[in-house]
Tab-separated table of C-alpha atoms and ligand atoms in Angstrom:
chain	number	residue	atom	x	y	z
F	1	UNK	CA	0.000	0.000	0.000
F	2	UNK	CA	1.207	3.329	0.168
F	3	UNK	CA	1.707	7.165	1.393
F	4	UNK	CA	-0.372	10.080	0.728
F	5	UNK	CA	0.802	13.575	1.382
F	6	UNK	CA	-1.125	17.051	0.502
F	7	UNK	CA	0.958	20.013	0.155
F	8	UNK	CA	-0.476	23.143	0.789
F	9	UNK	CA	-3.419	21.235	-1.769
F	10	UNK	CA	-6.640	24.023	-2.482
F	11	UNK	CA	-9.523	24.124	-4.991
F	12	UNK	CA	-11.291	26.899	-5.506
F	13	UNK	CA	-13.834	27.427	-7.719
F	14	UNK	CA	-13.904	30.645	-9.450
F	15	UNK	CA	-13.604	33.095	-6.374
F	16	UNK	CA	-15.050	30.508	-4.312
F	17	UNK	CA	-12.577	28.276	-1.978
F	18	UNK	CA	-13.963	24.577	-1.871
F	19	UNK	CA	-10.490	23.615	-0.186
F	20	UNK	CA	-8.640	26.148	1.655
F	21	UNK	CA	-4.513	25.076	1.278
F	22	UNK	CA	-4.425	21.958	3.103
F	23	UNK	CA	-1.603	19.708	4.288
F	24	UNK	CA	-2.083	16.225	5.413
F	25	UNK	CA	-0.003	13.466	5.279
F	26	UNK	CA	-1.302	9.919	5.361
F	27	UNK	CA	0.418	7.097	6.446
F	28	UNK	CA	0.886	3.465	4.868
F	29	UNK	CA	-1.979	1.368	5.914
F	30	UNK	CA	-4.044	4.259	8.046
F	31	UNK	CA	-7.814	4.731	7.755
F	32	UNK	CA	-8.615	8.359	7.345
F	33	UNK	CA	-11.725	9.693	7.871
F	34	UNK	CA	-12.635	13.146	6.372
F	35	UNK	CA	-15.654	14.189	8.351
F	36	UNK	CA	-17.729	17.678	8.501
F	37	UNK	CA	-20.961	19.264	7.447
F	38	UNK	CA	-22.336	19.754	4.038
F	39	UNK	CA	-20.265	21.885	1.628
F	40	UNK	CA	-17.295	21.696	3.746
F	41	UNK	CA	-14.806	20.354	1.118
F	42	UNK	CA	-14.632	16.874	1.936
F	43	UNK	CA	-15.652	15.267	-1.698
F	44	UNK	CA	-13.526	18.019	-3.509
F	45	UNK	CA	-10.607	17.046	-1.014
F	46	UNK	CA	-11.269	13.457	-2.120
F	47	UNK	CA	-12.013	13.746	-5.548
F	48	UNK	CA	-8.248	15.816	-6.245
F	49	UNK	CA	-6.406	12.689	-4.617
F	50	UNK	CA	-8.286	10.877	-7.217
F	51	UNK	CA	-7.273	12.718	-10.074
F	52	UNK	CA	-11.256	13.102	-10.512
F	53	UNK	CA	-10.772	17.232	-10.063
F	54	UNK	CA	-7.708	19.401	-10.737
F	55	UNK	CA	-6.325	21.275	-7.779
F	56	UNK	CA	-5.754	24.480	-7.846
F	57	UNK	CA	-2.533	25.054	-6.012
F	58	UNK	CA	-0.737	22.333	-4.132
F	59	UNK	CA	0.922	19.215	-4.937
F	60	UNK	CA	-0.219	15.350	-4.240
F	61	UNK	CA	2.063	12.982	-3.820
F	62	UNK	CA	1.681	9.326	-3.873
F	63	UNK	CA	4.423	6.966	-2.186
F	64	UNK	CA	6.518	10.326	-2.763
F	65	UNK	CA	5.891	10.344	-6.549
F	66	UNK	CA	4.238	13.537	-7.648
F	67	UNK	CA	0.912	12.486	-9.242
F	68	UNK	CA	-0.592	16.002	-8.934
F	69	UNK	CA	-1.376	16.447	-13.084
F	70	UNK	CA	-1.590	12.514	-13.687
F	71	UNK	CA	-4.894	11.499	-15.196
F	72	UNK	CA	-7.088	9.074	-12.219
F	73	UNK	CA	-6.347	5.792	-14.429
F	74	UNK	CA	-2.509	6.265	-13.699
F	75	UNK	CA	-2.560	6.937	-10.356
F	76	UNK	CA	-3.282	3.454	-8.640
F	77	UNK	CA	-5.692	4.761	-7.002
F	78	UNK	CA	-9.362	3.205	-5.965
F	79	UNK	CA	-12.627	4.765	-5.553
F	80	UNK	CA	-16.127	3.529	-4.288
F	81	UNK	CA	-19.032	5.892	-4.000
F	82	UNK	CA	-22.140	5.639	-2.289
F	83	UNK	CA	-24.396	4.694	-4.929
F	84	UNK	CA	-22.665	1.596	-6.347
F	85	UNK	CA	-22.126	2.316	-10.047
F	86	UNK	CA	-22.699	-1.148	-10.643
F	87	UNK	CA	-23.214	-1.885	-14.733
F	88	UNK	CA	-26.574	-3.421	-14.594
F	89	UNK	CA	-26.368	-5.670	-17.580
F	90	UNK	CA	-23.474	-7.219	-16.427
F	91	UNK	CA	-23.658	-10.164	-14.092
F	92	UNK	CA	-21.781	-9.786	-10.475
F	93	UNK	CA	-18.764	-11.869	-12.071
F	94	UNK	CA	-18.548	-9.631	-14.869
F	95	UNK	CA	-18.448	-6.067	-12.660
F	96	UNK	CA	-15.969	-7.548	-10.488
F	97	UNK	CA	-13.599	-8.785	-13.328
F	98	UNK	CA	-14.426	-5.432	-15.238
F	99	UNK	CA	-11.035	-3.277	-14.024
F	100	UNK	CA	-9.110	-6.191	-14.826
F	101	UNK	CA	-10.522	-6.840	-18.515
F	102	UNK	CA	-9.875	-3.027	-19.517
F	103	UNK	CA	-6.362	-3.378	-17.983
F	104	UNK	CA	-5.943	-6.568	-20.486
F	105	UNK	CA	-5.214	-9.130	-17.827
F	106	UNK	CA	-5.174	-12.338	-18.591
F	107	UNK	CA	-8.255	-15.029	-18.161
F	108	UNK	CA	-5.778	-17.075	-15.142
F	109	UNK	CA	-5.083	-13.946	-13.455
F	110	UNK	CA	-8.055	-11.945	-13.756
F	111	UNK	CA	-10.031	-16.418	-12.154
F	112	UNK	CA	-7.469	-16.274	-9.865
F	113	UNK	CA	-7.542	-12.111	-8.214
F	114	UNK	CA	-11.656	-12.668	-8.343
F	115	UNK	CA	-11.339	-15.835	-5.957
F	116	UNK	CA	-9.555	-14.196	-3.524
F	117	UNK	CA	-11.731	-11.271	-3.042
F	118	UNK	CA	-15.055	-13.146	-3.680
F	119	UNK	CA	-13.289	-15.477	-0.817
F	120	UNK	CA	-12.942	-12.090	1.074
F	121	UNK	CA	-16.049	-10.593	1.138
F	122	UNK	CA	-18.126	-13.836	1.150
F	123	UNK	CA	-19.876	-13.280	-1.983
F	124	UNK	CA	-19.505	-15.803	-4.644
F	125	UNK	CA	-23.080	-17.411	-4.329
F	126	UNK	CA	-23.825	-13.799	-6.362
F	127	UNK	CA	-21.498	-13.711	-9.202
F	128	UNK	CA	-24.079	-15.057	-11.761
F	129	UNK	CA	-27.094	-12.674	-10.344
F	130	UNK	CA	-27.281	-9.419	-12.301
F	131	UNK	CA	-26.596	-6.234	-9.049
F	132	UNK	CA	-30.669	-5.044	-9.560
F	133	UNK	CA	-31.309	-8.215	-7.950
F	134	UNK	CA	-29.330	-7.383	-5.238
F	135	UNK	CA	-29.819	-6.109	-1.314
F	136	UNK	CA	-28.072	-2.559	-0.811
F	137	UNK	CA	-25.212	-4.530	1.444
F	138	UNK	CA	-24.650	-6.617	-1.214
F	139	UNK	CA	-24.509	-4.495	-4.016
F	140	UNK	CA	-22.005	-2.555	-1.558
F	141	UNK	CA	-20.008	-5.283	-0.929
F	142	UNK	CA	-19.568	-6.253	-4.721
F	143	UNK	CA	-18.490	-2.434	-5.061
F	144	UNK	CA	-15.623	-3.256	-2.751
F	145	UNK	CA	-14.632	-6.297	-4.258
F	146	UNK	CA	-14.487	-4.710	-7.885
F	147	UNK	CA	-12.011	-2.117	-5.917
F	148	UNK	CA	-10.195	-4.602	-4.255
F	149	UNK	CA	-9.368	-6.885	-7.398
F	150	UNK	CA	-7.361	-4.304	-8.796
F	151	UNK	CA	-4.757	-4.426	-5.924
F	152	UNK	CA	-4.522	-0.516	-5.924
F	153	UNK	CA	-2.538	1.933	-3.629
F	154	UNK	CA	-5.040	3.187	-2.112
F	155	UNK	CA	-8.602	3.269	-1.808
F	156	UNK	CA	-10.863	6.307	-1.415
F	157	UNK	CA	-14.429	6.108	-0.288
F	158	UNK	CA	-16.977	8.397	-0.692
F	159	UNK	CA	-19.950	8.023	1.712
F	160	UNK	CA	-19.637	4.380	0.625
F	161	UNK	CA	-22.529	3.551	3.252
F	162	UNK	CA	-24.783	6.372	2.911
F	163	UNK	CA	-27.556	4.799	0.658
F	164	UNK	CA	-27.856	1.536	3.680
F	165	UNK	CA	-29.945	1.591	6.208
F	166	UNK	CA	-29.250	2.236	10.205
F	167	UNK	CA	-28.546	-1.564	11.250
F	168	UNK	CA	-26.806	-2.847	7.716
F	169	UNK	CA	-24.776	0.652	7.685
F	170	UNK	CA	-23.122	-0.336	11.602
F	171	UNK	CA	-22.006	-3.849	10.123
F	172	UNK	CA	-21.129	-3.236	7.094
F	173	UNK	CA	-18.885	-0.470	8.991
F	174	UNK	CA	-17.284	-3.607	10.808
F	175	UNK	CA	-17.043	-5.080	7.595
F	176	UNK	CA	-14.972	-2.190	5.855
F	177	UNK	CA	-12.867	-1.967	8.971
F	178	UNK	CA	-12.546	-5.544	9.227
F	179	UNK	CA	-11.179	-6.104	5.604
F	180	UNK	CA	-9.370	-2.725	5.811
F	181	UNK	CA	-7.055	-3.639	8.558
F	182	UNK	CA	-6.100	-7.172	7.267
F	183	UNK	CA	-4.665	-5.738	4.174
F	184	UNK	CA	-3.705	-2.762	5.548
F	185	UNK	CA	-5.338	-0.623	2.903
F	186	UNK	CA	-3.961	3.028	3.036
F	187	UNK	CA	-7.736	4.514	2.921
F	188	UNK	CA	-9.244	7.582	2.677
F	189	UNK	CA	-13.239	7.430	3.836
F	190	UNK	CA	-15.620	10.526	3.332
F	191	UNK	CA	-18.689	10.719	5.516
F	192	UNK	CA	-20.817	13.466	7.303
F	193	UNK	CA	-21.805	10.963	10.003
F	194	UNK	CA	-19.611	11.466	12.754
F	195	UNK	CA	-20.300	8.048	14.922
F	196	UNK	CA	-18.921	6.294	11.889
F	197	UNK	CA	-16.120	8.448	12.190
F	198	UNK	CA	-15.247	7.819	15.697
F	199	UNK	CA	-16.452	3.756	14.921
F	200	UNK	CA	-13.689	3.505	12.062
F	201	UNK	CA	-11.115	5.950	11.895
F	202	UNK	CA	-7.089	5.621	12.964
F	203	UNK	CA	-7.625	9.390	12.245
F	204	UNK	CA	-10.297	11.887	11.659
F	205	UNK	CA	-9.820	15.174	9.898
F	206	UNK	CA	-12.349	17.614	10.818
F	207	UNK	CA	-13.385	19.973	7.831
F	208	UNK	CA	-15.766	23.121	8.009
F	209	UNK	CA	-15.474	25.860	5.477
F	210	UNK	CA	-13.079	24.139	3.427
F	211	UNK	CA	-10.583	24.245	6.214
F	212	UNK	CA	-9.132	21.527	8.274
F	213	UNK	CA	-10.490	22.160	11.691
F	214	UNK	CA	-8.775	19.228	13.097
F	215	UNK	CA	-6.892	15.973	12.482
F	216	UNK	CA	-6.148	13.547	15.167
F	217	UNK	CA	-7.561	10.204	16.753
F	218	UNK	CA	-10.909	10.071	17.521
F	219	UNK	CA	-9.901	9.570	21.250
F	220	UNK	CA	-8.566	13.470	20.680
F	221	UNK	CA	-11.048	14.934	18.778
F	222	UNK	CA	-13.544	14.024	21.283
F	223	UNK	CA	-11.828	14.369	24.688
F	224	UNK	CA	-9.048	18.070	23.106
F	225	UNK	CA	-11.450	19.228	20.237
F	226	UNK	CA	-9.163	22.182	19.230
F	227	UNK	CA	-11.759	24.918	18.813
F	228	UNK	CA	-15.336	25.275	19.171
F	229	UNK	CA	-16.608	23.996	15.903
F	230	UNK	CA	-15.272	20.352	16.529
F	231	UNK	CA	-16.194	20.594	20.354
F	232	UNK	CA	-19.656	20.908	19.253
F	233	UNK	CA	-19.643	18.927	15.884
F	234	UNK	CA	-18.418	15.514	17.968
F	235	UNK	CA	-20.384	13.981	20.312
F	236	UNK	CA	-24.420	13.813	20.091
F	237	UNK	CA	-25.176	16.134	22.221
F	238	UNK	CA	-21.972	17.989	21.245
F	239	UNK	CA	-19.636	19.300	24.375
F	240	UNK	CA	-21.431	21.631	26.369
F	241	UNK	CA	-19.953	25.347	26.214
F	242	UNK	CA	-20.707	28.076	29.240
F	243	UNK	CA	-19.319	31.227	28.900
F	244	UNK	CA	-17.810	32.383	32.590
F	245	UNK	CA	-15.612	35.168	33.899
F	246	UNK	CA	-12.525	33.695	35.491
F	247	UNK	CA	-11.038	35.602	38.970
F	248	UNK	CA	-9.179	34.489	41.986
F	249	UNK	CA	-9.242	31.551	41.132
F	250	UNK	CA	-12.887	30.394	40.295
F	251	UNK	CA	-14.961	30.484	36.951
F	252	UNK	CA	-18.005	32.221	37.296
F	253	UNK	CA	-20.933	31.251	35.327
F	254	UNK	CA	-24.368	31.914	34.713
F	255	UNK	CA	-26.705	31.435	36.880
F	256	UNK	CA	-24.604	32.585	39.832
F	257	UNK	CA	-22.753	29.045	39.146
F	258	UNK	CA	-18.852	28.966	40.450
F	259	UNK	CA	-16.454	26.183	39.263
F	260	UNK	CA	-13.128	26.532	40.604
F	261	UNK	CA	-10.328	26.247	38.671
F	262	UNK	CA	-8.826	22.437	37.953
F	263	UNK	CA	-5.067	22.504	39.126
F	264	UNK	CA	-3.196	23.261	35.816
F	265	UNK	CA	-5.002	25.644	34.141
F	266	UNK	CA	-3.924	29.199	36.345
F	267	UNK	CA	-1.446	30.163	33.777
F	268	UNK	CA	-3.411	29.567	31.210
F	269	UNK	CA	-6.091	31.886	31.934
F	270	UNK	CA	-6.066	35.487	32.785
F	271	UNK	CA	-7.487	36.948	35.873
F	272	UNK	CA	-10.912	39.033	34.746
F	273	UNK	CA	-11.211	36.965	31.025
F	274	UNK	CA	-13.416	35.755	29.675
F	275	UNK	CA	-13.613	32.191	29.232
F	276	UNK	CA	-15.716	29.363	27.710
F	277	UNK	CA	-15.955	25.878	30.054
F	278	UNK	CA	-16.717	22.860	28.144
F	279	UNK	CA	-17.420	19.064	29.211
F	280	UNK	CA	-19.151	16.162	28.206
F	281	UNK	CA	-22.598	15.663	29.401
F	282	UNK	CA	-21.237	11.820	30.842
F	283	UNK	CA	-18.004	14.083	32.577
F	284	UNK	CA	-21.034	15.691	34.589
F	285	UNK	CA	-22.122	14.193	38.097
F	286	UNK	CA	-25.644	14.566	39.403
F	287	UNK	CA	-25.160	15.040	43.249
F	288	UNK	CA	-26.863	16.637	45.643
F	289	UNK	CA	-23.545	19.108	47.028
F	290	UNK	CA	-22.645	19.767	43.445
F	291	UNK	CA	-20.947	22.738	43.200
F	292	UNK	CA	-22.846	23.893	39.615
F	293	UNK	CA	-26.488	23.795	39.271
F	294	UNK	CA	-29.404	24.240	36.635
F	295	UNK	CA	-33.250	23.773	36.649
F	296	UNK	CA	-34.536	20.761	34.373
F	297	UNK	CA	-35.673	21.783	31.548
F	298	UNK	CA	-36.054	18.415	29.569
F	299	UNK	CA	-35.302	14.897	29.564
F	300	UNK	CA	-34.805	12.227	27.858
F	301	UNK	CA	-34.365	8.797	28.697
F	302	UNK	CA	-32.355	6.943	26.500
F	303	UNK	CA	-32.157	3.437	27.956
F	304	UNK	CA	-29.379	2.640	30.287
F	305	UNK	CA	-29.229	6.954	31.264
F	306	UNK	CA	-31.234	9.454	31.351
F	307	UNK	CA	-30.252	12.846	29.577
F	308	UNK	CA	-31.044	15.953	31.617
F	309	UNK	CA	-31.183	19.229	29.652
F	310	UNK	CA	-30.210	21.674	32.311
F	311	UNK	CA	-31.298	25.255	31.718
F	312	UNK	CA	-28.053	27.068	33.798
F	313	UNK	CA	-29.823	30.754	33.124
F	314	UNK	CA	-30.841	32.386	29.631
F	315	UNK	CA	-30.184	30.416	26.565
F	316	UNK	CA	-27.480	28.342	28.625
F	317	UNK	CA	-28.699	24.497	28.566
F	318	UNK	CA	-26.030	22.155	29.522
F	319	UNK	CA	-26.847	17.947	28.673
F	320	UNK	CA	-25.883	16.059	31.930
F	321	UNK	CA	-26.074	12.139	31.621
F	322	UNK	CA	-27.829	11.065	35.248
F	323	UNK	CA	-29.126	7.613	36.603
F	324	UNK	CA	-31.917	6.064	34.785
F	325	UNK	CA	-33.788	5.267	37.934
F	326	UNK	CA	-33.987	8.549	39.328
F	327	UNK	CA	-36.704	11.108	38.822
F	328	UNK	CA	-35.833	14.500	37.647
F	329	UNK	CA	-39.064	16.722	37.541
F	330	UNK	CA	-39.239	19.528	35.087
F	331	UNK	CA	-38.476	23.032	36.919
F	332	UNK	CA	-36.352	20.989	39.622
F	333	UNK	CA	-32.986	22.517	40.431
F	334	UNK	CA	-30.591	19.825	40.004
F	335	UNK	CA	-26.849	20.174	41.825
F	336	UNK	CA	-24.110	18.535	39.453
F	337	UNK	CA	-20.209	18.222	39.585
F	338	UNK	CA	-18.131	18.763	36.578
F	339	UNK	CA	-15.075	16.131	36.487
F	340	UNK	CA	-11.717	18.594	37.296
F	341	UNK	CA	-9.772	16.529	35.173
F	342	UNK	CA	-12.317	16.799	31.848
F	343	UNK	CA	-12.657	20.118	31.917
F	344	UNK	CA	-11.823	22.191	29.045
F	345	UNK	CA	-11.654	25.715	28.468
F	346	UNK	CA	-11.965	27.924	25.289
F	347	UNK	CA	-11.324	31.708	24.157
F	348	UNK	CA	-14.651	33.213	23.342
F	349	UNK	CA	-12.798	35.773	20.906
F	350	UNK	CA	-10.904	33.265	18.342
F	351	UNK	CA	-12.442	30.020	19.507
F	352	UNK	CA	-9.811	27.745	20.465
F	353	UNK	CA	-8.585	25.569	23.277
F	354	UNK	CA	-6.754	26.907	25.676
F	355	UNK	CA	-3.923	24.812	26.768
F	356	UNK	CA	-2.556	23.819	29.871
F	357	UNK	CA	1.196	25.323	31.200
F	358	UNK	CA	1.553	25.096	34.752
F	359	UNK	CA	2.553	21.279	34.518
F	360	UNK	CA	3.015	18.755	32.515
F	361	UNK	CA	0.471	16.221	31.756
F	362	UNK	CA	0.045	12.983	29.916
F	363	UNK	CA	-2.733	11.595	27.961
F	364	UNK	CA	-4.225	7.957	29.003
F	365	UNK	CA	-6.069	5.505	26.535
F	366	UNK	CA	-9.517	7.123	27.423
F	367	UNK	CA	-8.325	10.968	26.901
F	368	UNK	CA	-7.846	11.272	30.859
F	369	UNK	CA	-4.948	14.128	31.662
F	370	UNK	CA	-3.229	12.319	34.421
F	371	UNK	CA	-0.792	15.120	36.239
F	372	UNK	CA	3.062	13.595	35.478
F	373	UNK	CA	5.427	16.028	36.463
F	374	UNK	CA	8.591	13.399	34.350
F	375	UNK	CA	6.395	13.710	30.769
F	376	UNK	CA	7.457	15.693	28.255
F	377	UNK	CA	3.855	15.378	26.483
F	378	UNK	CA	1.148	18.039	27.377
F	379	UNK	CA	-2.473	16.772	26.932
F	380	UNK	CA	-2.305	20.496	25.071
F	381	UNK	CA	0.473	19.560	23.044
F	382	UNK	CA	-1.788	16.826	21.226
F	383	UNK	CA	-3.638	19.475	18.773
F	384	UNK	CA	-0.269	21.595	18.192
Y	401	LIG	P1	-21.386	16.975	0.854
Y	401	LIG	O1	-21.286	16.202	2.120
Y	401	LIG	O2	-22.693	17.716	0.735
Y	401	LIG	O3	-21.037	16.201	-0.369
Y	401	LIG	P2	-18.732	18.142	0.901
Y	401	LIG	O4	-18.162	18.471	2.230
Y	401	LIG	O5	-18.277	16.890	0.268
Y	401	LIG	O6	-20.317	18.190	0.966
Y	401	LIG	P3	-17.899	19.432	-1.510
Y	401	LIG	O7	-18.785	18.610	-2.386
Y	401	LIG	O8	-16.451	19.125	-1.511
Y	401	LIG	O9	-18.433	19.401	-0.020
Y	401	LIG	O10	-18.121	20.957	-1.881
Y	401	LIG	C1	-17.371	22.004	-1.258
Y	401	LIG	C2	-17.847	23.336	-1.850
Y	401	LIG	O11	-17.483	23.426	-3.214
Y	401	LIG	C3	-19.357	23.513	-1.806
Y	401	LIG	O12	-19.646	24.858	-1.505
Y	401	LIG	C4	-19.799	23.165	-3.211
Y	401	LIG	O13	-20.971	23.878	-3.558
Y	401	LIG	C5	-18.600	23.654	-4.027
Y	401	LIG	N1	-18.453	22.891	-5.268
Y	401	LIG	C6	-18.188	21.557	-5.359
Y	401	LIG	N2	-18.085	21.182	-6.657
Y	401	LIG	C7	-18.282	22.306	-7.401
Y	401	LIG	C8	-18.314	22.591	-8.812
Y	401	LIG	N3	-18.068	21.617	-9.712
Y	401	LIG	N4	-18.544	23.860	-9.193
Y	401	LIG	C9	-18.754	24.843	-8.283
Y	401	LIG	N5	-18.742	24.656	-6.948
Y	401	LIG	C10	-18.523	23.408	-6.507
């Protein structure tokens, strides 16, 4: 398989900038997931890897060959799309071998590659069906194994699972994944869904306004979003954000709400700023000496929790995850605890993180900054 590296890469169109200059590197064998909103440059980003658009500045390089002006057939690269683009008068056998014929392959190597991936994906009671006969999984997974028979560099999927329903979408996920790692596939996966992100990625890069928000593992996306876009775009609810005034040493929200500062963060902020606290709702404790509180507003139960919507005063509601077998009556002031260690704090004016200097800090597994006055690693330092 092999590397992909954007340099300072941008489309516009006319005036218009689809991709703002962008530089990523993949690495051999990584899953990258480009994830965002609608319009945010993800397909464009995709589509110039493929040779399917031009760039407009910026060079691609594949396994550190320049293929920046090569046309998509010589570029050894893959694509499969969300809706199939199956031929429908072939039969299964016939779309699979397809890449293979055009390339001129011969009929022992073209019987042979088609085993192997009809072997892969479990799918060779279908090679004689035509693909309108087909389930959407199916049709999906004969997609993949027309990619796959090529043997190419890379693949690049575009919203491959979009067109599948909720329960087929979450296995065939495993499925992709699955096959993904045992060939160790360098891959590049669109989507706008941002569980599938988290489910698949070895990276996610975080796109709005054809700029790269973010790109790191999912565990750091969700636990050191860098700004306030991808704080609120991962997670469903997204983190909550309360503005606050920090002094002597405490946060002061709304709602006459105080939340001292965690150990770590005094240098970070200045006395009389202006500051933005964010957690998760499950970082938030229901208890009744709580230092923070807020008046139910809503909730929702959503099986093994239940999420409280916390009003904390004007348009502040904060989502706290509480016990499923408690009651929480609407208008009831609820006392909660924010976890020290999961707190995160934002500037209001340009949006980002703030990061920690007083001490050093490492990063565990579940995105936990454990204080570790030896490491040389900053939880902060992860989104530099
Ligand atoms: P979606 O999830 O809706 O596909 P996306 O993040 O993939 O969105 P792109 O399709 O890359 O977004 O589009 C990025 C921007 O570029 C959008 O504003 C889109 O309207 C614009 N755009 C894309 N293709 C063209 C084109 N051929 N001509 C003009 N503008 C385009």
């Amino acid at each position: 398989m092999a590397t992909i590296q954007l340099k300072q890469v941008e489309k516009r169109f006319g005036e218009a900038y689809a991709v703002k200059p962008l530089d990523l590197t993949i690495s051999d064998g990584e899953f990258i997931v480009l994830l965002g909103p609608s319009g945010c440059g993800k397909t464009t980003t995709l589509r110039m890897i493929s040779g399917l658009e031009t760039v407009t500045a910026g060079q691609i390089l594949l396994d550190d060959k320049n293929v920046t002006w090569l046309h998509p057939s010589a570029r050894d690269i893959a694509f499969v799309f969300q809706f199939y683009a199956l031929y429908p008068h072939m039969s299964v056998r016939d779309n699979i071998a397809f890449p293979l014929k055009a390339q001129g392959e011969t009929k022992e190597l073209i019987d042979e590659r088609l085993k192997l991936v009809v072997d892969l994906l479990r799918i060779g009671h279908l090679l004689n069906k035509r693909p309108g006969g087909l389930s959407g999984g199916d049709k999906q997974r004969v997609a993949l194994a027309r990619a796959l028979v090529r043997r190419p560099a890379a693949f690049l999927m575009d919203e491959p699972l979009g067109a599948l329903d909720a329960d087929l979408r979450e296995s065939m996920r495993a499925e992709i994944r699955e096959l993904q790692l045992r060939l160790k596939a360098t891959t590049v996966y669109v989507t706008h869904d941002q569980i599938e992100a988290m489910a698949m990625g070895d990276r996610i890069v975080v796109m709005s306004a054809a700029v790269v928000q973010q790109a790191d593992t999912p565990t750091q996306v969700y636990y050191n979003p860098a700004n306030l876009f991808v704080a609120k775009f991962i997670g469903s609810p997204g983190m909550n954000l309360v503005q606050g005034n920090y002094a002597e040493g405490i946060v002061r929200l709304p709602g006459d709400n105080q939340y001292p500062l965690p150990p770590g963060w005094q240098n970070s902020i200045t006395r009389g700023e202006n500051v933005i606290l964010g957690f998760r709702p499950e970082s938030a404790h229901v208890s009744p000496e709580g230092m923070l509180q807020g008046q139910v507003y809503a909730t929702h139960m959503h099986g093994s929790y239940t999420m409280l919507h916390l009003n904390m005063e004007g348009d502040n509601v904060v989502h706290v995850r509480a016990d499923r077998s408690q009651r929480y009556p609407i208008g009831a002031n609820i006392r909660f605890d924010v976890d020290a260690q999961m707190a995160r704090f934002f500037n209001p004016q340009n949006e980002t993180a703030l990061r920690q200097h007083q001490e050093q800090s490492r990063m565990t597994n579940d995105g936990l900054a454990v204080s570790n006055s030896q490491s040389s690693v900053s939880h902060s330092q992860s989104y530099e």
